[in-house]
Amino acid sequence: MDTHANPLNSDARPVLEGPDIARVLTRIAHEIVERAKGADDVVLLGIPTRGVFLAQRLAVKLEQVTGRKIPVGSLDITMYRDDLRMHPPRALARTEIPGEGVDGRLVVLVDDVLFSGRTIRAALDALNDIGRPRAVQLAVLVDRGHRELPIRADYVGKNLPTSLRETVKVQLAEEDGRDTVLLGAKSADQ
Amino acid sequence: MQRHLISAADLTRDDAVLILDTAEEMARVADRPIKKLPTLRGRTVCNLFFEDSTRTRISFEAAEKRLSADVINFAAKGSSVSKGESLKDTVQTLEAMGVDAVVIRHSASGAPYRLANSGWIDAPVINAGDGTHQHPTQALLDAFTMRRRLIGADAGLGRDLDGKRVTLVGDVLHSRVARSNVDLLHTLGAEVTLVAPPTLLPVGVETWPCEVSYDLDSTLPKSDAVMMLRVQRERMNAAFFPTEREYSRRYGLDGDRMARLPEHAIVMHPGPMVRGMEITAEVADSDRCTVVEQVANGVSIRMAVLYLLLGGNEPAGAQPATSHLRTEEK
């Protein structure tokens, strides 16, 4: 989930900092290996923009744990959104499926913030047009609640109870120059 | 972007680069087992063709269907147009049926502009070629082909054609492809040279943003891309050159001339080709010739245009691909 469309008020406070993010990703990597019994057939697909960076970091952690290279790619869901008609068309991001494909494999979708679940619904539709995985799981850095669809994450970095008057902003070094998760009040124009 | 796509001159650099970048992603859909996206589900697009077409009509239809639009194909031949029905009545019939966009090709220059500004129909209008005026999606697919071949599919993302030297050769006078390409290539920063016999250059060409030459042989070594244009007999009402053989000798591209091009240069043609006239079979079938690639790229470009004009509640604003927005928090 990309959050720079959500300007925060200046009173935003960090709820996760760089070392915390590294730690939760390490934990998620171990959980994936444990649940997938070795992660032999795991493919990581990050949802642009920040989900892709998180997936790449997870792939590095998984390689450290398993000693094997884990295929990592990206899955753009723009064309599958259910609110396309509510906004001007958005620029597309890259969909990059690893050479191994997804057929018969365990696909772990990776995103930064899980909120309404609509993004993940779109991702499942997009994945359906690309192939038939053995199973699909979801890893998110932050679950902020307020689900609008029956969707849940298999791996959660941090459960963050929020109000709808608040906004969550994830910043990652690759895109924003630093690692942090900020929680703040929505600005007045939102 | 504007609501309609009537002329390549209407596109800003940012608009054009956004379309090219979007087409780059659309091209990847062709490599998938399911070559379809749900983006235009529930939208109806009418292809309104008052003039013969193979590539453009099929290309638009393929693009519309890949985006899951409902497609109505209208060809003037065999329709009530032959009974005397006017463009206005035809279009108002479509309006009554509830079409969401009209793709129009017409032999009369200005027909798409008239349609877009007449108030007869409240839908975006995409020009698929009007007379000798404009063919914007052809110019876009040509620019897309050049960017891919001369810069690279990934390396080209977000980039224009700054400094690339493009030569357009042949019947510029009757060519909407040439007009659209000069407009778009200039917008994208390319240096364009027109090469044609004086009789096949339009009045006022000196005001176009390009160079003009009558000598193909001296221009070829300085070209990154050379685009051969078909001599359009169907639009000719006079003798513009003495004989076909003389035209071919001076302005046709054969193997010897192709050898004068720089190593990396490509040969383009919007189609349909007349082999032996403006291009020899040897050149048309060589690895440097991008004709078939242009057709494939045409589907991606038209998917991009349809998505950016119809995919949302209004046309896309030109935004750099890097500022990709995806948020659940709106």
XYZ file of C-alpha atoms in Angstrom:
520
model
C 0.000 0.000 0.000
C 1.302 3.374 -0.909
C 0.590 6.127 1.498
C 2.083 9.304 0.198
C -1.403 10.269 -0.948
C -2.099 10.629 2.769
C -0.254 13.586 4.094
C 0.170 13.347 7.834
C -0.154 16.109 10.299
C 3.117 17.067 11.903
C 2.151 15.269 15.126
C 2.701 11.849 13.493
C 4.590 9.523 15.798
C 6.765 6.565 14.830
C 5.387 3.182 15.867
C 8.163 1.161 14.191
C 11.708 2.322 13.494
C 14.447 0.863 11.284
C 15.737 -1.837 13.697
C 12.128 -2.855 14.557
C 11.317 -3.319 10.873
C 14.426 -5.455 10.374
C 13.462 -7.583 13.399
C 9.874 -8.194 12.311
C 11.024 -9.146 8.826
C 13.458 -11.656 10.337
C 10.605 -13.113 12.404
C 8.285 -13.297 9.388
C 11.014 -15.061 7.384
C 11.325 -17.713 10.123
C 7.541 -18.075 10.324
C 7.332 -18.611 6.550
C 10.033 -21.315 6.694
C 8.294 -22.977 9.638
C 4.843 -22.954 8.099
C 6.022 -23.894 4.585
C 8.223 -26.676 5.982
C 11.417 -25.358 4.466
C 10.038 -22.881 1.904
C 11.122 -25.102 -1.005
C 8.469 -23.821 -3.371
C 7.919 -20.292 -2.013
C 7.640 -17.362 -4.429
C 7.468 -13.866 -2.949
C 5.404 -11.272 -4.811
C 5.520 -7.710 -3.526
C 2.688 -5.283 -4.199
C 4.098 -1.983 -5.519
C 5.443 0.266 -4.353
C 6.689 -0.530 -0.861
C 5.544 -4.137 -0.831
C 8.166 -4.855 -3.493
C 11.003 -3.566 -1.294
C 9.683 -5.545 1.667
C 9.509 -8.693 -0.514
C 13.108 -8.172 -1.630
C 14.239 -7.776 1.984
C 12.280 -10.879 2.977
C 13.942 -12.826 0.165
C 17.365 -11.910 1.573
C 16.301 -13.015 5.083
C 14.856 -16.268 3.717
C 18.096 -16.973 1.868
C 20.001 -16.491 5.132
C 17.686 -18.939 6.883
C 17.377 -21.604 4.162
C 20.639 -21.159 2.226
C 18.650 -21.054 -0.996
C 17.737 -18.224 -3.345
C 14.031 -17.496 -3.055
C 12.301 -16.215 -6.233
C 10.965 -12.693 -5.744
C 8.832 -10.527 -8.032
C 6.189 -7.846 -8.076
C 2.464 -7.815 -8.759
C 0.790 -4.560 -9.821
C -2.904 -4.528 -8.964
C -3.838 -1.168 -10.513
C -5.884 -2.659 -13.362
C -7.804 -4.892 -10.940
C -8.841 -2.223 -8.422
C -12.535 -1.954 -7.633
C -12.390 1.837 -7.395
C -10.974 2.539 -10.859
C -14.066 4.545 -11.799
C -13.733 6.772 -8.735
C -10.405 8.379 -9.682
C -8.449 9.315 -12.811
C -6.437 6.349 -14.134
C -3.198 5.815 -12.255
C 0.222 5.164 -13.705
C 0.914 1.438 -13.810
C 3.684 -0.180 -11.818
C 5.724 -3.188 -12.843
C 4.461 -6.761 -12.700
C 7.497 -9.027 -12.680
C 6.852 -12.733 -12.298
C 10.010 -14.783 -11.578
C 11.065 -17.229 -14.287
C 9.878 -20.191 -12.201
C 6.309 -18.885 -12.571
C 3.654 -19.386 -9.904
C 1.955 -22.604 -11.043
C 1.947 -25.185 -8.267
C 4.016 -22.972 -5.949
C 3.322 -21.286 -2.627
C 2.934 -17.599 -3.390
C 3.420 -15.204 -0.478
C 1.979 -11.781 -1.284
C 3.857 -9.009 0.524
C 2.419 -5.572 1.284
C 3.190 -2.761 3.685
C -0.198 -2.006 5.282
C -3.303 -4.195 5.434
C -6.403 -2.045 5.815
C -9.723 -2.643 3.995
C -8.474 -5.787 2.212
C -9.517 -4.460 -1.201
C -5.937 -4.316 -2.455
C -5.421 -7.966 -1.558
C -8.711 -8.907 -3.254
C -7.390 -7.191 -6.389
C -4.058 -8.990 -5.995
C -5.822 -12.381 -5.832
C -7.674 -11.539 -9.052
C -4.433 -10.447 -10.739
C -2.707 -13.631 -9.596
C -5.567 -15.694 -10.991
C -4.805 -14.334 -14.483
C -1.123 -15.198 -14.163
C -1.274 -18.794 -13.017
C -2.509 -21.297 -10.435
C -0.413 -21.342 -7.270
C -0.573 -24.312 -4.879
C -1.551 -21.849 -2.178
C -1.471 -18.112 -1.552
C -0.468 -16.496 1.738
C -0.187 -12.881 2.813
C 2.587 -11.124 4.716
C 2.162 -7.495 5.814
C 4.347 -5.143 7.808
C 1.365 -3.523 9.552
C -2.246 -4.626 10.013
C -4.257 -1.574 10.963
C -7.681 -3.259 11.025
C -10.960 -1.913 9.538
C -11.367 -4.800 7.110
C -14.148 -4.461 4.499
C -13.691 -7.959 3.054
C -13.167 -11.409 4.619
C -9.381 -11.283 4.217
C -6.652 -11.774 6.832
C -2.870 -11.853 6.840
C -0.888 -15.032 7.550
C 2.185 -13.101 8.719
C 1.907 -9.727 10.458
C 4.814 -7.531 11.450
C 2.766 -5.410 13.837
C -0.912 -5.312 14.679
C -1.723 -1.622 15.007
C -5.174 -0.734 16.333
C -6.167 2.523 14.642
C -9.151 4.788 14.293
C -10.451 5.807 10.885
C -9.442 9.347 11.757
C -5.821 8.237 11.770
C -3.501 7.433 8.918
C -0.557 5.065 8.703
C 2.474 5.950 6.637
C 5.221 3.458 5.902
C 8.571 4.833 4.809
C 11.310 2.577 3.489
C 14.905 3.496 2.757
C 14.698 2.377 -0.891
C 11.878 4.855 -1.622
C 11.880 7.407 1.186
C 15.437 7.441 2.481
C 14.611 5.993 5.908
C 12.769 3.102 7.569
C 9.836 4.027 9.753
C 6.108 3.503 10.286
C 4.306 6.689 11.299
C 0.868 6.947 12.885
C -0.833 10.302 12.800
C -4.088 12.144 12.432
C -5.459 12.633 8.940
C -4.835 16.101 7.609
C -7.812 18.414 7.368
C -8.266 18.049 3.611
C -8.826 14.290 3.794
C -4.410 14.439 -20.835
C -7.267 15.882 -22.825
C -10.600 14.050 -22.952
C -10.204 13.141 -26.639
C -7.228 12.022 -28.702
C -7.625 13.851 -32.000
C -4.109 14.958 -32.875
C -0.580 14.031 -31.818
C -0.022 17.776 -31.419
C -2.459 17.758 -28.471
C -0.081 15.605 -26.411
C 2.439 17.161 -24.060
C 5.786 15.463 -23.489
C 4.556 14.147 -20.131
C 1.325 12.826 -21.699
C 3.289 11.032 -24.408
C 5.825 9.510 -21.995
C 2.988 8.377 -19.702
C 1.319 6.623 -22.662
C 4.608 4.979 -23.714
C 5.329 3.815 -20.145
C 1.790 2.483 -19.728
C 2.106 0.636 -23.042
C 5.305 -0.966 -21.774
C 3.307 -2.586 -18.966
C 0.458 -3.475 -21.339
C 2.955 -5.265 -23.600
C 3.689 -7.692 -20.760
C 0.062 -8.827 -20.750
C 0.648 -10.364 -24.196
C 3.168 -12.752 -22.608
C 0.681 -14.105 -20.071
C -1.434 -17.227 -20.440
C -4.554 -15.078 -19.999
C -4.130 -12.014 -22.209
C -6.936 -10.087 -20.618
C -7.454 -7.409 -17.983
C -10.780 -6.502 -16.358
C -10.163 -2.761 -16.534
C -12.868 -1.706 -19.023
C -15.485 -4.272 -18.000
C -18.908 -2.730 -18.556
C -17.639 -0.042 -20.939
C -18.810 -0.077 -24.561
C -16.459 1.125 -27.296
C -17.578 1.624 -30.897
C -15.110 1.330 -33.753
C -16.551 3.626 -36.398
C -14.725 2.993 -39.661
C -15.738 5.021 -42.700
C -12.564 4.078 -44.544
C -10.880 0.734 -45.263
C -8.473 -0.515 -42.639
C -6.854 -3.809 -41.671
C -4.188 -3.175 -39.054
C -5.713 -0.248 -37.195
C -9.215 -1.701 -36.899
C -8.030 -5.132 -35.772
C -5.499 -3.543 -33.445
C -8.101 -1.349 -31.721
C -10.470 -4.307 -31.482
C -7.766 -6.500 -29.927
C -6.861 -3.735 -27.459
C -10.483 -3.174 -26.461
C -11.134 -6.875 -25.984
C -7.932 -7.368 -23.959
C -9.227 -4.699 -21.606
C -12.619 -6.501 -21.414
C -14.606 -3.716 -23.100
C -17.762 -4.509 -25.060
C -16.953 -3.788 -28.694
C -19.272 -2.613 -31.467
C -17.704 -2.654 -34.917
C -19.231 -0.329 -37.488
C -18.069 -0.275 -41.097
C -19.613 2.281 -43.444
C -19.725 -0.293 -46.216
C -22.943 -2.224 -45.851
C -24.415 0.277 -43.374
C -27.111 2.930 -43.715
C -24.365 5.368 -44.751
C -24.767 3.917 -48.241
C -28.429 4.975 -48.041
C -27.401 8.546 -47.342
C -27.261 8.619 -43.533
C -25.081 11.455 -42.225
C -22.257 11.204 -39.685
C -24.416 13.107 -37.222
C -27.297 10.615 -37.478
C -24.965 7.629 -37.255
C -23.311 9.028 -34.140
C -26.582 9.990 -32.478
C -27.735 6.413 -33.001
C -24.624 5.258 -31.116
C -25.254 7.833 -28.385
C -28.775 6.477 -27.963
C -27.315 2.984 -27.559
C -25.013 4.251 -24.818
C -21.446 3.923 -26.089
C -18.696 5.095 -23.745
C -16.080 5.890 -26.402
C -15.837 6.205 -30.165
C -12.819 5.223 -32.234
C -13.270 6.850 -35.631
C -11.519 6.562 -38.966
C -12.732 8.787 -41.758
C -11.510 9.840 -45.194
C -12.398 13.443 -44.394
C -9.751 15.381 -42.463
C -11.359 16.923 -39.400
C -14.199 14.405 -38.960
C -12.976 13.265 -35.487
C -12.543 16.897 -34.396
C -16.071 17.676 -35.565
C -17.378 14.679 -33.655
C -15.533 15.642 -30.475
C -16.737 19.241 -30.572
C -20.234 18.898 -32.059
C -22.194 17.947 -28.963
C -23.704 15.027 -30.928
C -22.218 12.544 -28.499
C -20.936 12.748 -24.941
C -18.058 10.274 -25.120
C -14.306 10.454 -25.646
C -13.319 10.373 -29.320
C -10.141 8.647 -30.460
C -8.885 9.449 -33.940
C -7.882 6.300 -35.833
C -6.868 8.298 -38.902
C -8.675 11.124 -40.699
C -7.895 11.880 -44.335
C -4.449 13.428 -44.690
C -4.630 15.054 -41.252
C -3.629 12.912 -38.259
C -3.176 9.355 -37.001
C -2.030 9.859 -33.396
C -1.973 6.243 -32.217
C 0.235 5.343 -35.200
C 2.707 8.049 -34.168
C 2.621 6.772 -30.587
C 3.297 3.171 -31.619
C 6.119 4.356 -33.870
C 7.669 6.317 -31.005
C 7.194 3.285 -28.732
C 8.965 1.054 -31.283
C 11.828 3.544 -31.612
C 12.237 3.882 -27.852
C 12.294 0.112 -27.368
C 14.748 -0.514 -30.200
C 17.052 2.473 -29.741
C 17.038 2.810 -25.925
C 15.573 -0.450 -24.571
C 12.297 -1.567 -23.027
C 13.389 -1.090 -19.406
C 16.024 1.574 -19.964
C 13.500 3.649 -21.893
C 10.958 3.926 -19.063
C 10.288 7.566 -18.249
C 12.461 8.732 -21.146
C 11.683 10.556 -24.373
C 13.543 10.404 -27.708
C 15.801 13.379 -27.092
C 18.490 13.651 -29.770
C 17.349 10.654 -31.816
C 17.479 11.368 -35.568
C 14.465 10.156 -37.527
C 14.037 10.362 -41.307
C 10.603 10.097 -42.929
C 10.749 9.252 -46.616
C 8.140 9.411 -49.372
C 4.621 10.699 -49.838
C 4.517 13.291 -47.042
C 1.855 15.307 -48.878
C -0.889 12.714 -48.395
C 0.441 11.157 -45.190
C -1.370 11.602 -41.872
C 1.281 9.283 -40.429
C 3.994 11.779 -41.355
C 2.100 14.738 -39.857
C 1.427 12.878 -36.602
C 4.997 11.630 -36.393
C 6.514 15.069 -36.957
C 4.320 16.505 -34.182
C 4.968 13.728 -31.673
C 8.655 13.203 -32.412
C 9.252 16.933 -32.038
C 7.404 16.865 -28.692
C 9.606 13.955 -27.605
C 12.795 15.800 -28.542
C 13.771 13.877 -31.682
C 15.303 15.546 -34.746
C 13.103 14.829 -37.762
C 14.040 15.098 -41.438
C 11.525 14.713 -44.248
C 12.849 13.348 -47.539
C 10.521 13.485 -50.551
C 10.232 14.733 -54.088
C 9.178 18.418 -54.067
C 5.806 17.446 -55.551
C 5.010 15.245 -52.544
C 5.699 17.869 -49.879
C 2.782 19.992 -48.666
C 2.583 23.761 -48.929
C 3.831 25.267 -45.685
C 6.152 22.357 -44.791
C 8.848 24.939 -44.014
C 6.817 25.910 -40.921
C 6.828 22.334 -39.571
C 9.278 21.577 -36.743
C 11.594 19.494 -38.944
C 14.234 19.603 -41.674
C 13.436 18.933 -45.339
C 15.740 17.259 -47.852
C 15.385 15.936 -51.392
C 18.439 13.681 -51.140
C 17.909 10.350 -49.376
C 21.483 9.091 -49.776
C 23.034 11.962 -47.825
C 20.461 11.684 -45.008
C 20.665 7.925 -44.348
C 24.102 7.839 -42.618
C 22.832 10.401 -40.076
C 19.645 8.504 -39.176
C 18.826 6.383 -36.123
C 15.503 5.396 -37.686
C 14.219 5.694 -41.223
C 10.482 5.483 -41.846
C 9.311 4.662 -45.346
C 5.894 6.016 -46.363
C 3.574 4.407 -48.899
C 2.733 6.372 -52.027
C -1.004 6.888 -51.537
C -2.484 6.469 -54.977
C -6.018 6.456 -53.606
C -5.601 10.095 -52.553
C -3.809 11.215 -55.721
C -5.615 13.167 -58.400
C -2.617 14.160 -60.510
C 0.794 12.915 -61.641
C 3.270 13.642 -58.856
C 6.306 11.883 -60.334
C 7.203 10.639 -63.845
C 7.302 6.870 -63.288
C 7.237 4.365 -60.447
C 10.682 3.187 -61.443
C 12.117 6.677 -61.128
C 10.460 7.133 -57.725
C 11.907 3.825 -56.503
C 15.343 4.696 -57.835
C 15.475 8.006 -55.957
C 13.330 7.430 -52.883
C 12.987 3.667 -52.468
C 14.944 1.759 -49.811
C 16.909 -1.220 -51.108
C 19.719 -3.325 -49.677
C 22.469 -0.979 -50.909
C 20.848 2.040 -49.322
C 20.131 0.148 -46.091
C 23.879 -0.577 -45.856
C 24.486 3.190 -45.567
C 22.523 3.341 -42.342
C 24.446 3.264 -39.048
C 24.812 -0.207 -37.518
C 22.116 0.373 -34.882
C 19.564 2.097 -37.137
C 16.118 0.613 -37.786
C 13.813 0.644 -40.805
C 10.146 1.365 -40.120
C 6.967 1.327 -42.185
C 3.420 2.053 -41.032
C 1.990 -0.452 -43.510
C 0.577 -1.479 -45.834
C 3.879 -1.848 -47.734
C 4.162 -1.807 -51.506
C 7.167 -4.054 -52.005
C 9.286 -2.952 -54.929
C 8.028 0.616 -54.742
C 9.134 2.386 -51.541
C 10.812 -0.681 -50.012
C 12.341 -3.819 -51.507
C 11.488 -7.297 -50.270
C 15.096 -7.704 -49.101
C 14.758 -4.717 -46.745
C 11.183 -5.529 -45.677
C 12.247 -9.023 -44.601
C 15.486 -7.995 -42.896
C 16.060 -8.034 -39.121
C 16.335 -4.256 -39.136
C 12.782 -3.809 -40.392
C 10.292 -3.341 -37.543
C 7.003 -3.601 -39.482
C 5.697 -6.667 -37.639
C 6.946 -5.316 -34.299
C 5.057 -2.076 -34.976
C 1.831 -4.040 -35.380
C 2.343 -5.835 -32.044
C 3.266 -2.545 -30.367
C 0.114 -0.981 -31.816
C -2.059 -3.182 -29.595
C -0.088 -2.195 -26.474
C -0.247 1.519 -27.325
C -3.989 1.394 -27.998
C -4.551 -0.478 -24.730
C -2.629 2.285 -22.973
C -4.625 5.063 -24.652
C -7.948 3.356 -23.904
C -6.954 2.795 -20.273
C -5.769 6.367 -19.748
C -8.858 7.912 -21.402
C -11.519 5.476 -20.177
C -10.114 3.605 -17.196
C -11.117 6.173 -14.579
C -13.697 8.831 -13.909
C -11.766 11.308 -16.066
C -8.682 11.159 -18.322
C -5.371 10.518 -16.604
C -3.291 13.430 -15.497
C 0.245 13.153 -16.738
C 2.193 11.875 -13.751
C 5.593 10.271 -13.769
C 5.405 6.481 -13.489
C 7.530 6.672 -10.375
C 4.777 8.543 -8.534
C 2.603 5.467 -8.751
C -0.204 5.803 -6.242
C -1.930 2.923 -4.589
C -3.664 3.518 -1.362
C -6.555 2.028 0.502
C -6.800 5.074 2.643
C -8.940 7.213 0.341
